[in-house]
Coordinates of C-alpha atoms in Angstrom, one line a residue:
M17 CA 3.8 13.2 49.5
R18 CA 7.4 11.8 49.8
G19 CA 9.7 11.8 46.7
A20 CA 8.5 9.8 43.8
D21 CA 11.7 7.7 43.8
K22 CA 11.2 6.5 47.3
V23 CA 7.5 5.8 46.8
E24 CA 8.3 3.8 43.6
H25 CA 10.9 1.8 45.5
E26 CA 8.5 0.9 48.2
A27 CA 5.8 0.0 45.7
V28 CA 7.8 -2.8 44.0
G29 CA 5.8 -6.0 44.2
R30 CA 2.9 -4.2 45.8
L31 CA 1.0 -3.0 42.8
P32 CA -2.4 -4.8 42.2
V33 CA -1.9 -8.2 40.6
M34 CA -2.9 -8.4 36.9
G35 CA -3.4 -11.7 35.1
Y36 CA -5.8 -14.6 34.6
N37 CA -7.7 -16.9 37.0
T38 CA -9.4 -20.1 35.8
W39 CA -12.4 -20.2 38.1
N40 CA -15.2 -18.1 36.6
A41 CA -14.5 -19.3 33.1
Y42 CA -13.9 -23.0 33.7
Y43 CA -14.7 -23.9 37.3
C44 CA -13.3 -27.5 37.8
N45 CA -12.9 -28.2 34.0
I46 CA -9.2 -27.5 33.9
D47 CA -6.1 -29.3 32.7
E48 CA -2.6 -28.5 31.8
N49 CA -3.3 -28.1 28.1
L50 CA -6.0 -25.5 28.9
I51 CA -3.7 -23.5 31.1
L52 CA -0.9 -23.4 28.5
K53 CA -3.4 -22.5 25.7
T54 CA -4.6 -19.7 27.9
A55 CA -1.1 -18.4 28.5
K56 CA -0.3 -18.5 24.8
L57 CA -3.5 -16.6 24.0
M58 CA -2.6 -13.9 26.6
K59 CA 0.5 -13.3 24.7
S60 CA -1.0 -13.4 21.2
L61 CA -3.9 -11.2 22.1
G62 CA -1.6 -8.6 23.6
L63 CA -2.8 -9.0 27.2
A64 CA 0.7 -9.7 28.4
D65 CA 2.0 -6.6 26.8
V66 CA -0.3 -4.3 28.9
G67 CA 0.5 -6.0 32.2
Y68 CA -1.5 -9.2 32.6
N69 CA 1.4 -11.2 33.9
Y70 CA 0.0 -13.9 36.2
V71 CA -1.6 -17.2 35.1
N72 CA -3.4 -18.5 38.2
I73 CA -4.9 -22.0 38.7
D74 CA -7.9 -22.1 41.0
D75 CA -9.6 -25.1 42.7
C76 CA -9.8 -28.7 41.5
Y77 CA -6.2 -29.2 40.2
S78 CA -5.3 -32.0 42.7
E79 CA -6.3 -35.5 43.6
K80 CA -8.9 -35.9 46.3
N81 CA -6.4 -37.3 48.7
R82 CA -2.9 -36.5 49.8
S83 CA 0.0 -38.9 49.1
A84 CA 1.1 -41.5 51.6
S85 CA 3.8 -39.0 52.7
G86 CA 1.2 -36.2 53.2
D87 CA 1.7 -34.1 50.1
I88 CA -1.0 -32.6 47.9
V89 CA -0.8 -34.5 44.5
A90 CA -1.5 -32.9 41.2
H91 CA -4.4 -34.6 39.4
Q92 CA -2.8 -37.4 37.3
E93 CA -5.2 -37.2 34.4
R94 CA -5.6 -33.4 34.2
F95 CA -2.0 -32.6 34.9
P96 CA 0.0 -35.7 33.9
S97 CA 3.2 -33.7 33.2
G98 CA 3.3 -32.4 36.7
M99 CA 3.0 -28.9 38.2
R100 CA 6.7 -28.1 37.9
N101 CA 6.7 -28.8 34.2
L102 CA 3.7 -26.5 33.9
T103 CA 5.1 -23.6 35.9
D104 CA 8.4 -23.9 34.0
Q105 CA 6.5 -23.5 30.7
I106 CA 4.5 -20.6 32.1
H107 CA 7.7 -18.9 33.3
E108 CA 9.4 -19.4 30.0
M109 CA 6.6 -17.5 28.3
G110 CA 7.3 -14.5 30.7
F111 CA 4.5 -15.1 33.1
K112 CA 4.3 -15.7 36.8
A113 CA 2.1 -18.6 38.1
G114 CA -0.5 -18.7 40.9
I115 CA -2.0 -21.7 42.8
Y116 CA -4.9 -22.1 45.1
S117 CA -5.5 -23.7 48.5
D118 CA -7.7 -23.3 51.6
S119 CA -7.3 -22.4 55.3
G120 CA -9.6 -25.3 56.3
W121 CA -9.6 -29.1 56.0
F122 CA -10.7 -29.0 52.4
T123 CA -11.0 -26.5 49.5
C124 CA -14.5 -25.2 48.6
Q125 CA -14.8 -28.1 46.1
L126 CA -13.6 -30.6 48.7
Y127 CA -10.1 -31.2 47.5
P128 CA -7.3 -31.2 50.2
G129 CA -7.0 -27.9 52.2
S130 CA -3.9 -26.7 54.0
F131 CA -5.0 -26.6 57.6
Q132 CA -2.2 -28.2 59.8
N133 CA -0.1 -28.6 56.6
E134 CA 0.8 -25.0 56.1
A135 CA 4.6 -25.3 56.1
R136 CA 4.5 -28.5 54.0
D137 CA 2.2 -26.9 51.4
A138 CA 4.0 -23.6 51.2
K139 CA 7.2 -25.4 50.4
L140 CA 5.4 -27.7 47.9
F141 CA 3.8 -24.7 46.1
Q142 CA 6.9 -22.6 45.9
E143 CA 10.0 -24.8 46.1
E144 CA 8.8 -27.9 44.4
W145 CA 6.1 -26.8 42.1
G146 CA 7.5 -23.3 41.3
F147 CA 4.4 -21.1 41.9
D148 CA 4.7 -17.4 42.7
L149 CA 1.3 -16.6 44.3
L150 CA -1.1 -18.4 46.6
K151 CA -4.9 -17.7 46.6
Y152 CA -6.1 -18.9 50.0
D153 CA -9.7 -19.6 50.6
N154 CA -12.0 -19.9 53.6
C155 CA -14.1 -23.1 53.3
A156 CA -14.2 -26.3 55.5
I157 CA -13.5 -24.4 58.7
P158 CA -12.3 -26.7 61.6
F159 CA -14.4 -26.9 64.7
D160 CA -13.5 -24.3 67.3
E161 CA -12.2 -26.9 69.7
V162 CA -9.7 -28.0 67.0
I163 CA -8.6 -24.6 65.6
R164 CA -8.8 -22.5 68.8
E165 CA -8.3 -19.4 66.6
G166 CA -10.2 -16.5 65.4
M167 CA -10.1 -15.5 61.7
V168 CA -6.8 -13.6 62.1
G169 CA -5.1 -16.6 63.6
K170 CA -6.5 -19.0 61.0
F171 CA -4.9 -17.0 58.2
S172 CA -1.7 -16.2 60.1
R173 CA -0.8 -19.9 60.1
M174 CA -0.1 -19.8 56.3
A175 CA 1.3 -16.3 56.4
D176 CA 3.8 -17.5 59.0
A177 CA 4.7 -20.5 56.9
I178 CA 5.3 -18.4 53.9
A179 CA 7.4 -15.9 55.9
D180 CA 9.5 -18.8 57.4
L181 CA 10.0 -20.4 54.0
A182 CA 11.3 -17.1 52.6
K183 CA 13.6 -16.6 55.5
S184 CA 15.1 -20.1 55.2
S185 CA 15.3 -20.1 51.4
G186 CA 16.4 -16.5 50.9
K187 CA 13.9 -16.2 48.1
P188 CA 11.0 -13.6 47.8
P189 CA 7.9 -14.9 49.6
L190 CA 4.8 -16.2 47.8
L191 CA 2.4 -13.4 47.2
F192 CA -0.5 -14.2 49.5
S193 CA -4.0 -13.4 48.4
L194 CA -6.6 -14.0 51.1
C195 CA -10.0 -15.0 50.0
Q196 CA -11.9 -14.4 53.3
W197 CA -15.1 -13.0 51.8
G198 CA -15.5 -9.9 54.0
E199 CA -17.7 -11.0 56.9
E200 CA -14.8 -10.7 59.3
Q201 CA -13.7 -7.3 57.9
P202 CA -10.3 -8.4 56.6
W203 CA -9.4 -4.9 55.5
L204 CA -8.9 -4.2 59.2
W205 CA -6.2 -6.9 59.7
A206 CA -5.2 -8.7 56.5
K207 CA -2.7 -6.1 55.4
R208 CA -0.1 -7.6 57.8
F209 CA -0.3 -10.9 56.0
G210 CA -1.2 -10.6 52.4
Q211 CA -1.0 -8.6 49.1
S212 CA -4.8 -8.5 48.9
W213 CA -8.0 -9.6 50.6
R214 CA -11.4 -10.4 49.4
T215 CA -14.1 -8.0 50.6
T216 CA -17.3 -9.7 49.5
G217 CA -18.6 -13.1 48.4
D218 CA -18.1 -14.3 44.9
I219 CA -19.0 -12.0 42.0
E220 CA -21.7 -13.0 39.5
A221 CA -21.8 -12.0 35.8
N222 CA -24.6 -9.5 36.1
W223 CA -25.1 -5.8 36.8
R224 CA -26.7 -6.3 40.2
S225 CA -23.8 -8.3 41.5
V226 CA -21.3 -5.7 40.2
M227 CA -23.2 -2.9 41.8
N228 CA -23.6 -4.7 45.1
I229 CA -19.8 -5.3 45.3
L230 CA -19.1 -1.7 44.4
N231 CA -21.6 -0.4 47.0
R232 CA -19.9 -2.4 49.8
N233 CA -16.4 -1.4 48.7
S234 CA -17.4 2.3 48.6
F235 CA -17.1 2.5 52.4
I236 CA -13.7 0.9 52.7
T237 CA -11.6 2.6 50.0
W238 CA -9.3 3.9 52.7
A239 CA -7.9 0.4 53.2
T240 CA -6.2 0.2 49.8
D241 CA -2.6 1.4 49.4
F242 CA 0.8 0.1 48.3
Y243 CA 0.7 -2.3 51.3
G244 CA -2.4 -4.2 50.2
H245 CA -5.6 -4.0 48.2
N246 CA -9.3 -4.6 48.6
D247 CA -9.9 -7.5 46.2
M248 CA -13.3 -7.0 44.6
D249 CA -13.1 -10.5 43.0
I250 CA -12.4 -11.8 39.5
L251 CA -13.3 -9.7 36.5
E252 CA -16.5 -10.8 34.8
V253 CA -15.9 -8.7 31.6
G254 CA -17.0 -10.8 28.7
N255 CA -19.1 -13.1 30.8
G256 CA -22.8 -13.6 31.5
D257 CA -25.4 -10.9 31.0
L258 CA -23.2 -7.8 31.3
T259 CA -23.8 -5.4 28.4
Y260 CA -20.9 -3.5 26.7
E261 CA -21.5 -0.4 28.8
E262 CA -21.9 -2.5 32.0
A263 CA -18.6 -4.3 31.3
K264 CA -16.8 -0.9 30.8
S265 CA -18.3 0.3 34.1
H266 CA -17.2 -2.9 35.9
F267 CA -13.7 -2.8 34.6
T268 CA -13.3 1.0 35.3
A269 CA -14.4 0.7 38.9
W270 CA -12.2 -2.3 39.6
A271 CA -9.2 -0.7 38.0
L272 CA -9.5 2.8 39.5
M273 CA -10.2 1.3 43.0
K274 CA -6.9 -0.6 42.7
S275 CA -8.5 -4.1 42.9
P276 CA -6.4 -6.9 41.4
L277 CA -7.4 -7.3 37.7
L278 CA -7.8 -11.0 37.0
I279 CA -9.5 -12.0 33.8
S280 CA -11.6 -15.1 33.8
T281 CA -13.2 -15.4 30.4
D282 CA -13.0 -18.2 27.8
L283 CA -10.2 -16.5 25.8
P284 CA -10.7 -18.6 22.6
T285 CA -14.2 -17.2 22.3
V286 CA -13.7 -13.7 23.6
S287 CA -15.0 -10.8 21.5
K288 CA -12.9 -7.9 20.1
E289 CA -14.9 -5.5 22.2
T290 CA -14.1 -7.4 25.4
I291 CA -10.4 -7.4 24.6
E292 CA -10.5 -3.6 23.9
I293 CA -12.0 -3.1 27.4
L294 CA -9.5 -5.2 29.1
M295 CA -6.6 -3.6 27.2
N296 CA -7.5 0.1 28.0
E297 CA -3.9 1.2 28.8
E298 CA -5.0 4.6 30.2
I299 CA -7.3 2.9 32.7
I300 CA -4.7 0.2 33.5
A301 CA -2.1 3.0 34.1
I302 CA -4.2 4.3 37.0
N303 CA -4.4 0.7 38.5
Q304 CA -0.7 0.3 38.2
D305 CA 0.4 3.8 39.2
P306 CA 3.9 3.5 40.8
V307 CA 3.6 6.8 42.7
V308 CA 0.0 6.8 44.1
G309 CA -1.3 3.5 45.6
T310 CA -4.6 4.7 47.0
S311 CA -8.1 4.0 45.5
I312 CA -10.5 6.5 44.2
S313 CA -13.3 7.3 46.7
P314 CA -16.8 8.8 46.4
F315 CA -17.2 12.5 46.9
R316 CA -20.9 12.5 46.2
W317 CA -23.4 9.6 46.2
G318 CA -25.8 11.2 43.7
I319 CA -29.2 9.5 43.7
N320 CA -29.0 8.8 47.4
P321 CA -27.9 11.0 50.3
D322 CA -24.1 10.8 50.9
W323 CA -22.9 7.7 52.9
T324 CA -26.1 5.8 52.0
S325 CA -25.7 2.1 51.4
N326 CA -27.7 1.0 48.4
S327 CA -26.8 -2.3 46.6
T328 CA -28.5 -1.3 43.3
H329 CA -27.6 2.4 43.2
P330 CA -24.2 2.9 44.9
A331 CA -22.1 6.1 44.9
Q332 CA -21.9 7.8 41.5
Y333 CA -19.3 10.5 41.8
W334 CA -15.7 9.4 42.6
S335 CA -12.2 11.0 42.5
G336 CA -8.7 10.2 43.5
E337 CA -5.0 11.1 43.0
S338 CA -2.7 9.8 40.4
E339 CA 0.8 10.3 39.2
N340 CA -0.4 12.5 36.4
G341 CA -3.5 14.3 37.6
T342 CA -6.8 13.9 39.4
V343 CA -8.9 10.9 38.3
F344 CA -12.7 11.2 38.2
M345 CA -15.2 8.3 37.7
L346 CA -18.9 9.2 37.0
L347 CA -21.1 6.1 37.1
N348 CA -24.7 6.2 35.8
T349 CA -26.6 3.6 37.8
L350 CA -29.9 4.5 36.2
D351 CA -31.7 2.6 33.4
E352 CA -31.6 5.6 31.0
P353 CA -29.0 8.0 29.8
R354 CA -28.4 11.2 31.9
D355 CA -26.1 14.2 32.2
M356 CA -23.8 14.1 35.1
S357 CA -22.3 17.3 36.5
F358 CA -20.0 18.2 39.4
S359 CA -18.0 21.1 40.8
L360 CA -14.3 20.7 40.6
T361 CA -13.8 21.6 44.2
E362 CA -16.2 18.8 45.4
S363 CA -13.1 16.6 45.0
P364 CA -10.4 17.0 47.6
W365 CA -7.7 16.6 44.9
T366 CA -8.4 19.7 42.9
R367 CA -7.6 23.3 43.8
A368 CA -9.9 26.4 44.0
G369 CA -9.1 29.1 41.5
R370 CA -7.5 26.8 39.0
Q371 CA -8.7 25.4 35.7
Y372 CA -8.1 21.9 34.5
S373 CA -7.6 20.2 31.1
V374 CA -9.8 17.2 30.7
R375 CA -8.7 13.8 29.2
D376 CA -11.4 11.2 28.6
L377 CA -9.8 7.8 29.4
W378 CA -12.3 5.8 27.2
T379 CA -12.5 8.0 24.1
H380 CA -8.8 8.8 24.5
T381 CA -9.5 12.4 23.6
E382 CA -8.8 15.8 25.1
N383 CA -12.1 17.4 26.0
G384 CA -11.2 21.0 26.6
T385 CA -10.7 22.9 29.8
A386 CA -12.9 22.7 32.9
V387 CA -13.4 25.9 34.9
R388 CA -15.2 25.4 38.2
N389 CA -17.6 22.8 36.9
F390 CA -17.8 19.9 34.4
T391 CA -20.7 18.1 32.8
A392 CA -20.6 14.8 31.1
H393 CA -23.6 14.7 28.7
A394 CA -25.8 11.7 28.0
V395 CA -23.8 9.1 30.0
P396 CA -25.3 5.8 28.8
A397 CA -27.5 3.7 31.1
H398 CA -25.3 1.7 33.4
G399 CA -22.4 3.5 31.7
V400 CA -19.3 5.2 33.0
V401 CA -17.1 8.2 32.3
A402 CA -13.5 8.1 33.4
L403 CA -11.5 11.4 33.3
L404 CA -8.0 12.6 34.1
L405 CA -7.9 16.3 35.0
K406 CA -4.5 18.1 34.9
D407 CA -3.9 21.6 36.3
A408 CA -3.9 24.1 33.5
G409 CA -3.1 27.3 35.5
D410 CA -5.2 30.0 37.1
E411 CA -8.8 30.2 36.1
P412 CA -9.8 33.3 34.0
S413 CA -10.1 36.5 36.1
G414 CA -13.5 38.0 36.9
I415 CA -15.4 34.8 37.4
Y416 CA -18.5 35.4 39.5
P417 CA -19.3 34.4 42.3
P418 CA -15.9 34.8 43.8
C419 CA -15.9 31.3 45.4
A420 CA -16.9 28.1 43.7
R421 CA -18.2 27.0 47.2
T422 CA -20.0 29.9 48.6
E423 CA -20.4 28.9 52.3
W424 CA -18.2 31.2 54.4
C425 CA -16.7 32.7 51.3
M426 CA -15.1 35.9 52.7
S427 CA -13.3 39.0 51.5
E428 CA -10.3 40.4 53.2
N429 CA -12.4 43.0 55.0
G430 CA -14.5 40.3 56.6
T431 CA -17.6 40.5 54.3
R432 CA -19.2 37.1 53.8
Y433 CA -20.3 36.6 50.2
D434 CA -22.9 34.0 51.3
Q435 CA -24.7 36.6 53.5
Q436 CA -24.8 39.1 50.7
M437 CA -26.8 36.9 48.3

């Protein structure tokens, strides 16, 4: 790894976005008073203090038709004060502001899209309205004979408009969040355009949906780094049918896999338990790590053979690097509690012959020292354990067998331990 100072410099503006998005909580039932009330609650609840610094408006904010001059027009009843007044107030509170559009003729709710108006809309969103981020959707796709582009070309139109605007204005470009859904494998190409890219369809507020998204993302964790992030969609913590343990698992997986963390709950009614989940600073610190930008990845599937796709029982044993140690996530996908054990050297990020101190990132306790193996006892049904392991020196002498992984374990004289068993 290169020096931390250089890596941190390169990571500026490339950490996963944290903030709020209106869609899952309110759908089209939005207005300027709701947006400002939400921003104020993010401050009063302490969410802003732990890093949630974007307030993003999703679909349905505009009139159904463009103006006579061709511009998108803010909905006159829902946003009577205008978007610039709204973003000014959001910025005054210390937040950044996000807006939404679509790469097709219309948005998904049939408001004006940005196809063939990319430069005009990019300038409107950033220069005139004062937004900092653009979520860009994938509905109302023009006929092939009109667009004459593949998926890459369709999204490059707005990416080019954003880049051209930044060049002419001298200002930082809009952060570009592609909402392409995953069928065209955006993790293979979207990094050249945007800060993040959606990897699946929309999330639903239930355990099955969370597990399906986690399963699909378990095979593409390699695509996430400081240059862009697999976007696993908006957080459903506090919504729908998710239990407390399921909400913890959902939040942990999204955070440790370096997905953007966008809350979308009705904040005036949110529970204390939900806020505590969303404000777990030790989990957030892994998501916002300034030195390591990569996701955790599975090292063992558990219930299924490794590399098995299973939308209800995805990979259960995960690990990854962090600035301060090795991160482990143990996910119990079963419907009853179970013990979950692993050998330290199953992870590529721990060293043979060393012992590790164990920090539990949910109980916020030090859980002793792990030598060779670790067992989490009675992990709740649909629950999660998140650990940070730090090197604590050489393991005690005399431990037998001589290798934690016995295959081809060999002494200096050429004797193989695994053949002596």
